[in-house]
């Protein structure tokens, strides 16, 4: 009888232990599934709003921190070399070793002398409230900072590098403190879910018309007659970078919406699909961002604001082109000026009612072109050439359009006053540049 009792106890114990083991396995599977499901949900809905608990400990190892008097943590440094998973998209967790992170400390992403070479996107996790100054001081290529609604304090110089604002895009809800901060401090925004009426336009412009690239950011400019919304489309190709491919230039495309001041009705949409593809392309713009793409000024001297769009830096950086859209009072919309795209480094001179363009053929050949509006058409009316030769001399040729014919107005060669000087050609150039000052026509 005693043996049967002991056997029952043993069997019961075995069943209990088996049940515990099975429960542990089920619980572990459920926990893993829940973690994975939560991660997928976060990724689908707001991948930038929260950090999965499954990855928090790994991400925490990249950061140095200190404990504040209230028991929360302040991030003080980041070690890019430890981040072997994805150094391009860095996430600052909201919890480290069970303690809440409240503050992103000053220069915490910029203490390295060589700078952070990989970081493109920074995600601040939900729960963090304070961002101090210059946090991206040496993050050389960073272009996107994702901020949650929990952030309620951002230093005026939070996203500055080397004593000037860096053109980062702030990704956030448009009802958050971060959104207002971005607008007041001149940062372009990335809004994933538009709540405010001013961002209703996003429903129709999530992808670029010509390339299909995804919406990256937008920037609103208020003009005298209209508001102008510049939308940038971009693909960072981070997957290619992580696969070890070299990505030198990221394709991007811009679009400008011309909207009414009141109500926000769209008057006109300007993008590459509405222009001659042989004369303008809104792709592969180097050195151009959402804030720098569009500028407003009276380029044809008729008293109305016109739209100038930067086409970026080409080649070795010696060439810089723009597209111009002048306001047409009769139609109430902007018309493209194809001739403007041929002007290298255009400079507006309202005082002279002209536009200067600066270009070069090679290191010793420099040109200044003068353009004026004649009978409503942009026309090149003069060229000043500055040509060096092997004898360290510089020839100046001033050509002007007179009664429809090109004529040489002045030609002169300047020689070094001291041929034995270390750089005799420089003296010749300095002499020739006197003409730029003496002749009011070329007052550059």
Coordinates of C-alpha atoms in Angstrom, one line a residue:
X1 CA 0.0 0.0 0.0
X2 CA 2.8 2.3 0.9
X3 CA 4.6 1.5 -2.4
X4 CA 1.5 2.4 -4.4
X5 CA 1.2 5.6 -2.5
X6 CA 4.8 6.5 -3.2
X7 CA 4.3 5.5 -6.9
X8 CA 1.3 7.8 -7.1
X9 CA 3.3 10.6 -5.5
X10 CA 6.1 10.1 -8.0
X11 CA 3.8 10.0 -10.9
X12 CA 2.0 13.1 -9.7
X13 CA 5.3 14.9 -9.2
X14 CA 6.4 13.9 -12.7
X15 CA 3.1 15.2 -14.1
X16 CA 3.5 18.5 -12.2
X17 CA 7.1 18.9 -13.4
X18 CA 6.1 18.0 -16.9
X19 CA 3.3 20.5 -16.7
X20 CA 5.7 23.2 -15.5
X21 CA 8.1 22.4 -18.3
X22 CA 5.3 22.4 -20.9
X23 CA 4.0 25.7 -19.4
X24 CA 7.4 27.2 -19.6
X25 CA 7.8 26.1 -23.2
X26 CA 4.3 27.5 -24.0
X27 CA 4.9 30.7 -22.0
X28 CA 8.3 31.1 -23.6
X29 CA 6.8 30.6 -27.1
X30 CA 4.0 33.0 -26.3
X31 CA 6.4 35.5 -24.9
X32 CA 8.6 35.2 -28.0
X33 CA 5.5 35.4 -30.3
X34 CA 4.2 38.4 -28.4
X35 CA 7.5 40.1 -28.6
X36 CA 7.7 39.3 -32.3
X37 CA 4.1 40.4 -32.9
X38 CA 4.7 43.6 -30.9
X39 CA 7.8 44.3 -33.0
X40 CA 5.9 43.7 -36.2
X41 CA 3.1 45.9 -35.0
X42 CA 5.5 48.7 -34.1
X43 CA 7.2 48.4 -37.4
X44 CA 3.9 48.5 -39.3
X45 CA 2.4 51.3 -37.4
X46 CA 5.2 53.6 -36.0
X47 CA 8.5 51.8 -36.3
X48 CA 10.2 55.0 -34.9
X49 CA 8.0 55.5 -31.8
X50 CA 9.2 52.6 -29.6
X51 CA 12.2 50.3 -29.1
X52 CA 11.4 46.6 -28.8
X53 CA 12.3 45.1 -25.5
X54 CA 13.9 42.2 -27.3
X55 CA 16.6 44.5 -28.8
X56 CA 16.9 47.0 -25.9
X57 CA 19.8 45.4 -24.1
X58 CA 21.8 45.1 -27.3
X59 CA 21.2 48.7 -28.3
X60 CA 22.0 49.8 -24.8
X61 CA 25.5 48.5 -25.1
X62 CA 26.3 51.1 -27.7
X63 CA 25.8 54.0 -25.2
X64 CA 27.5 55.5 -22.2
X65 CA 25.2 57.1 -19.7
X66 CA 24.9 58.7 -16.2
X67 CA 22.2 58.6 -13.6
X68 CA 20.4 61.9 -12.9
X69 CA 19.2 62.9 -9.4
X70 CA 15.6 61.8 -10.3
X71 CA 16.8 58.3 -11.0
X72 CA 16.5 58.6 -14.8
X73 CA 19.4 58.2 -17.2
X74 CA 21.2 60.8 -19.4
X75 CA 23.0 59.5 -22.6
X76 CA 26.5 60.9 -22.7
X77 CA 28.2 59.0 -25.5
X78 CA 27.8 56.5 -28.4
X79 CA 30.3 53.9 -29.7
X80 CA 29.7 53.3 -33.4
X81 CA 32.3 50.5 -33.5
X82 CA 30.1 48.4 -31.2
X83 CA 27.1 48.7 -33.4
X84 CA 27.7 46.0 -35.9
X85 CA 24.0 45.4 -36.6
X86 CA 22.9 48.6 -38.2
X87 CA 25.1 51.7 -37.8
X88 CA 23.1 53.6 -40.3
X89 CA 19.8 53.7 -38.3
X90 CA 20.6 54.2 -34.6
X91 CA 18.0 53.8 -32.0
X92 CA 18.4 55.4 -28.5
X93 CA 16.3 53.1 -26.2
X94 CA 14.0 54.5 -23.5
X95 CA 15.0 52.0 -20.9
X96 CA 18.5 50.7 -20.0
X97 CA 18.9 48.0 -17.4
X98 CA 15.5 48.7 -16.0
X99 CA 16.0 52.5 -15.7
X100 CA 14.2 55.0 -17.8
X101 CA 16.2 57.2 -20.2
X102 CA 15.0 60.8 -20.0
X103 CA 17.7 62.9 -21.6
X104 CA 19.9 62.9 -24.7
X105 CA 23.0 64.6 -23.5
X106 CA 25.0 67.4 -25.2
X107 CA 27.3 66.2 -28.0
X108 CA 26.5 62.5 -27.1
X109 CA 26.8 61.6 -30.8
X110 CA 29.8 63.8 -31.5
X111 CA 32.7 63.2 -29.1
X112 CA 34.7 61.1 -31.6
X113 CA 37.4 63.1 -33.3
X114 CA 36.9 61.3 -36.6
X115 CA 33.1 61.7 -36.4
X116 CA 30.4 59.1 -37.0
X117 CA 30.8 58.0 -40.6
X118 CA 27.7 55.7 -41.0
X119 CA 24.9 57.3 -39.1
X120 CA 22.1 58.5 -41.4
X121 CA 19.0 58.2 -39.2
X122 CA 18.6 58.7 -35.5
X123 CA 15.5 57.4 -33.6
X124 CA 14.7 58.8 -30.1
X125 CA 12.5 56.3 -28.4
X126 CA 9.1 57.0 -26.9
X127 CA 9.4 58.1 -23.2
X128 CA 12.5 60.3 -23.6
X129 CA 11.6 63.9 -22.8
X130 CA 14.7 66.1 -23.1
X131 CA 17.3 66.7 -25.9
X132 CA 20.3 68.9 -25.1
X133 CA 22.5 70.9 -27.5
X134 CA 24.7 69.7 -30.4
X135 CA 23.8 66.0 -30.0
X136 CA 24.9 65.4 -33.7
X137 CA 28.1 67.5 -33.5
X138 CA 30.2 65.0 -35.5
X139 CA 27.5 62.9 -37.2
X140 CA 28.8 63.8 -40.7
X141 CA 26.0 62.5 -42.9
X142 CA 23.0 62.4 -40.6
X143 CA 19.8 63.6 -42.3
X144 CA 16.8 62.3 -40.3
X145 CA 16.0 62.5 -36.6
X146 CA 12.8 60.8 -35.4
X147 CA 11.2 62.3 -32.3
X148 CA 8.3 60.9 -30.3
X149 CA 5.5 62.8 -28.7
X150 CA 7.1 62.3 -25.3
X151 CA 9.8 64.9 -26.1
X152 CA 8.9 68.2 -24.5
X153 CA 12.2 70.0 -24.3
X154 CA 14.7 70.5 -27.2
X155 CA 17.7 72.8 -27.0
X156 CA 17.8 75.6 -29.6
X157 CA 21.1 74.2 -30.9
X158 CA 20.1 70.5 -30.5
X159 CA 20.8 69.8 -34.2
X160 CA 23.6 72.1 -34.9
X161 CA 27.1 71.1 -36.2
X162 CA 30.1 73.4 -36.0
X163 CA 28.1 76.4 -34.8
X164 CA 25.4 76.3 -37.5
X165 CA 22.1 74.4 -38.0
X166 CA 22.5 71.2 -39.8
X167 CA 19.8 70.5 -42.5
X168 CA 18.3 67.4 -40.8
X169 CA 14.7 66.4 -41.2
X170 CA 12.6 66.0 -38.1
X171 CA 10.2 63.0 -38.3
X172 CA 7.3 63.4 -35.8
X173 CA 3.5 63.6 -35.3
X174 CA 2.2 67.0 -36.5
X175 CA 0.4 67.4 -33.2
X176 CA 3.6 67.0 -31.1
X177 CA 6.0 69.5 -29.5
X178 CA 8.7 68.4 -31.9
X179 CA 6.6 69.5 -34.9
X180 CA 6.2 73.0 -33.5
X181 CA 9.9 73.1 -32.7
X182 CA 10.8 72.1 -36.3
X183 CA 8.6 74.8 -37.8
X184 CA 9.8 77.6 -35.4
X185 CA 13.5 76.6 -35.9
X186 CA 13.5 76.1 -39.7
X187 CA 13.6 72.3 -40.0
X188 CA 11.9 70.3 -42.7
X189 CA 9.4 67.7 -41.4
X190 CA 8.5 64.1 -42.1
X191 CA 4.9 63.5 -41.1
X192 CA 3.8 59.9 -41.3
X193 CA 0.2 60.3 -40.2
X194 CA -1.2 63.8 -40.9
X195 CA -3.7 65.1 -38.3
X196 CA -3.6 68.8 -39.0
X197 CA -5.5 70.2 -42.0
X198 CA -2.3 71.9 -43.2
X199 CA -0.8 68.5 -44.0
X200 CA -3.8 67.0 -45.8
X201 CA -1.9 67.3 -49.1
X202 CA 0.2 64.3 -48.1
X203 CA -2.7 62.0 -48.9
X204 CA -2.1 62.6 -52.6
X205 CA 1.6 63.0 -52.7
X206 CA 3.1 60.0 -50.8
X207 CA 5.2 59.0 -53.8
X208 CA 7.0 60.9 -56.5
X209 CA 5.3 61.1 -59.9
X210 CA 8.2 60.2 -62.1
X211 CA 10.5 57.9 -60.0
X212 CA 8.0 56.4 -57.5
X213 CA 10.4 57.3 -54.6
X214 CA 8.8 57.5 -51.2
X215 CA 7.9 60.8 -49.4
X216 CA 10.9 61.8 -47.3
X217 CA 10.1 65.3 -46.0
X218 CA 8.4 68.6 -46.7
X219 CA 9.0 72.3 -46.1
X220 CA 6.5 75.1 -46.2
X221 CA 7.5 78.6 -47.4
X222 CA 5.1 81.6 -47.1
X223 CA 5.2 84.0 -50.1
X224 CA 3.5 87.2 -50.8
X225 CA 0.9 85.7 -53.1
X226 CA 0.9 82.0 -52.2
X227 CA 2.3 79.4 -49.8
X228 CA 4.8 76.9 -51.3
X229 CA 5.2 73.4 -50.1
X230 CA 8.4 71.7 -51.2
X231 CA 8.3 67.9 -50.9
X232 CA 11.4 65.8 -51.1
X233 CA 11.4 62.2 -52.2
X234 CA 14.4 60.0 -51.3
X235 CA 15.6 56.5 -50.9
X236 CA 18.6 56.0 -48.6
X237 CA 19.3 52.6 -50.0
X238 CA 20.3 51.4 -46.5
X239 CA 19.8 47.8 -47.4
X240 CA 22.5 48.2 -50.1
X241 CA 24.8 49.9 -47.6
X242 CA 24.4 47.0 -45.1
X243 CA 25.1 44.5 -47.8
X244 CA 28.5 46.2 -48.4
X245 CA 27.7 48.1 -51.6
X246 CA 29.1 51.6 -52.0
X247 CA 26.4 54.2 -52.4
X248 CA 27.9 57.5 -53.5
X249 CA 24.8 59.4 -54.5
X250 CA 21.3 58.9 -53.3
X251 CA 18.5 59.5 -55.9
X252 CA 16.1 62.2 -54.8
X253 CA 13.3 64.1 -56.4
X254 CA 11.5 67.3 -55.5
X255 CA 8.0 68.6 -56.0
X256 CA 6.5 72.1 -55.3
X257 CA 2.9 72.6 -54.5
X258 CA 1.6 76.2 -54.9
X259 CA -1.3 76.7 -52.5
X260 CA -3.7 79.4 -51.5
X261 CA -2.9 81.2 -48.2
X262 CA -6.4 80.5 -46.9
X263 CA -7.8 77.0 -47.2
X264 CA -4.7 75.5 -48.6
X265 CA -6.2 74.8 -52.0
X266 CA -3.6 73.6 -54.5
X267 CA -3.2 76.0 -57.4
X268 CA -0.3 74.3 -59.2
X269 CA 2.0 71.3 -58.9
X270 CA 5.5 71.8 -60.2
X271 CA 7.6 68.6 -60.8
X272 CA 9.8 67.0 -63.4
X273 CA 6.8 65.5 -65.2
X274 CA 5.5 68.9 -66.3
X275 CA 8.7 70.0 -68.0
X276 CA 10.9 69.0 -70.9
X277 CA 12.9 66.0 -69.7
X278 CA 15.8 67.1 -72.0
X279 CA 16.1 70.4 -70.2
X280 CA 15.5 69.6 -66.6
X281 CA 15.7 66.6 -64.3
X282 CA 14.7 66.6 -60.7
X283 CA 16.8 63.4 -59.9
X284 CA 20.3 62.9 -58.5
X285 CA 20.5 66.4 -57.1
X286 CA 23.7 66.7 -55.2
X287 CA 24.1 69.1 -52.3
X288 CA 20.4 70.1 -52.3
X289 CA 17.9 69.6 -49.5
X290 CA 14.3 70.4 -48.7
X291 CA 15.1 73.8 -47.3
X292 CA 17.5 74.9 -50.0
X293 CA 15.6 73.7 -53.0
X294 CA 13.2 76.6 -53.4
X295 CA 13.7 80.4 -53.2
X296 CA 11.4 83.3 -54.0
X297 CA 12.4 86.5 -55.8
X298 CA 11.4 88.7 -58.7
X299 CA 13.7 87.3 -61.4
X300 CA 12.1 89.0 -64.4
X301 CA 11.6 92.4 -62.8
X302 CA 7.8 92.7 -63.1
X303 CA 7.0 93.1 -59.4
X304 CA 5.9 89.5 -58.9
X305 CA 7.6 86.8 -56.9
X306 CA 9.0 84.0 -59.1
X307 CA 10.2 80.5 -58.1
X308 CA 13.8 79.4 -58.4
X309 CA 14.6 75.7 -57.8
X310 CA 18.2 74.6 -57.3
X311 CA 19.4 71.8 -59.6
X312 CA 22.4 71.1 -57.5
X313 CA 26.2 70.9 -57.9
X314 CA 27.5 69.0 -61.0
X315 CA 30.8 67.4 -61.8
X316 CA 33.7 68.5 -59.6
X317 CA 31.5 71.3 -58.1
X318 CA 32.4 73.9 -60.6
X319 CA 28.9 74.0 -62.1
X320 CA 25.7 74.9 -60.3
X321 CA 22.3 75.2 -62.1
X322 CA 18.8 76.2 -61.3
X323 CA 15.3 76.1 -62.8
X324 CA 13.2 79.2 -63.0
X325 CA 9.4 79.6 -63.0
X326 CA 8.1 83.1 -63.5
X327 CA 4.6 84.2 -62.4
X328 CA 2.2 84.8 -65.2
X329 CA -0.6 87.3 -64.1
X330 CA -2.9 86.3 -67.0
X331 CA -3.1 82.6 -66.1
X332 CA -2.3 82.9 -62.4
X333 CA 0.3 80.2 -62.5
X334 CA 4.1 79.9 -63.0
X335 CA 5.7 79.3 -66.3
X336 CA 9.0 77.5 -66.8
X337 CA 11.9 79.5 -68.4
X338 CA 14.0 76.9 -70.2
X339 CA 16.8 79.4 -71.0
X340 CA 17.5 79.9 -67.3
X341 CA 18.8 76.3 -66.9
X342 CA 21.7 77.3 -69.1
X343 CA 23.0 79.9 -66.6
X344 CA 25.8 78.6 -64.4
X345 CA 25.6 80.0 -60.8
X346 CA 22.9 82.6 -61.5
X347 CA 23.0 85.7 -59.4
X348 CA 20.1 88.2 -59.3
X349 CA 21.0 91.9 -59.6
X350 CA 17.8 93.9 -59.1
X351 CA 19.8 97.2 -59.0
X352 CA 20.9 96.5 -62.6
X353 CA 17.8 94.7 -63.8
X354 CA 20.0 91.8 -64.9
X355 CA 21.2 88.3 -64.0
X356 CA 24.8 87.3 -63.9
X357 CA 26.1 83.8 -64.5
X358 CA 29.6 82.6 -63.5
X359 CA 31.3 79.7 -65.3
X360 CA 34.7 78.4 -66.3
X361 CA 36.2 76.3 -69.1
X362 CA 39.2 75.2 -67.2
X363 CA 41.4 76.5 -64.3
X364 CA 42.7 79.4 -66.5
X365 CA 39.4 80.3 -68.3
X366 CA 36.7 82.1 -66.5
X367 CA 33.5 83.7 -67.9
X368 CA 30.8 86.1 -66.6
X369 CA 27.6 86.2 -68.6
X370 CA 25.0 89.0 -68.3
X371 CA 21.3 88.3 -69.0
X372 CA 18.4 90.7 -69.3
X373 CA 14.7 90.4 -70.1
X374 CA 14.1 91.9 -73.6
X375 CA 10.5 91.9 -74.8
X376 CA 9.6 89.4 -72.1
X377 CA 12.3 86.9 -73.1
X378 CA 15.4 86.1 -71.1
X379 CA 18.4 87.0 -73.3
X380 CA 22.2 86.8 -73.0
X381 CA 23.4 90.3 -73.8
X382 CA 27.1 90.2 -72.8
X383 CA 30.1 88.0 -71.9
X384 CA 33.3 88.9 -70.1
X385 CA 36.0 86.3 -70.7
X386 CA 39.2 86.1 -68.5
X387 CA 41.7 83.8 -70.3
X388 CA 45.1 82.9 -69.0
X389 CA 48.0 81.6 -71.2
X390 CA 51.3 79.8 -70.8
X391 CA 53.1 83.2 -70.5
X392 CA 51.3 83.9 -67.2
X393 CA 49.4 86.7 -69.0
X394 CA 45.6 87.2 -68.8
X395 CA 43.5 88.4 -71.7
X396 CA 40.2 90.1 -71.1
X397 CA 37.5 90.0 -73.8
X398 CA 34.3 92.0 -73.3
X399 CA 31.7 91.0 -75.9
X400 CA 28.2 92.6 -76.0
X401 CA 25.0 92.2 -78.0
X402 CA 24.3 95.4 -79.9
X403 CA 21.3 95.7 -82.2
X404 CA 21.1 91.9 -82.4
X405 CA 24.8 91.5 -83.3
X406 CA 27.7 90.4 -81.1
X407 CA 30.5 92.9 -81.0
X408 CA 33.8 93.1 -79.1
X409 CA 33.5 96.1 -76.8
X410 CA 37.0 95.8 -75.3
X411 CA 40.0 93.5 -75.4
X412 CA 43.1 93.8 -73.3
X413 CA 46.0 91.6 -72.2
X414 CA 47.6 92.0 -68.8
X415 CA 51.2 90.8 -68.1
X416 CA 52.9 90.2 -64.8
X417 CA 54.7 93.2 -63.5
X418 CA 57.3 90.9 -62.0
X419 CA 57.8 87.7 -64.1
X420 CA 60.2 86.3 -61.5
X421 CA 57.6 86.4 -58.7
X422 CA 56.5 83.1 -57.2
X423 CA 53.1 83.3 -58.9
X424 CA 53.3 85.9 -61.7
X425 CA 50.0 84.9 -63.2
X426 CA 48.2 86.0 -60.0
X427 CA 49.5 89.6 -60.5
X428 CA 48.1 89.5 -64.0
X429 CA 44.7 88.4 -62.8
X430 CA 44.6 91.1 -60.1
X431 CA 45.3 93.7 -62.7
X432 CA 42.5 92.4 -65.0
X433 CA 40.0 92.4 -62.2
X434 CA 40.2 96.2 -62.0
X435 CA 37.9 96.2 -64.9
X436 CA 35.3 94.5 -62.9
X437 CA 35.2 97.5 -60.6
X438 CA 35.9 100.4 -62.9
X439 CA 33.2 99.4 -65.5
X440 CA 29.8 99.8 -63.9
X441 CA 28.4 97.4 -66.5
X442 CA 30.4 94.6 -64.9
X443 CA 30.1 95.7 -61.3
X444 CA 30.3 92.2 -59.8

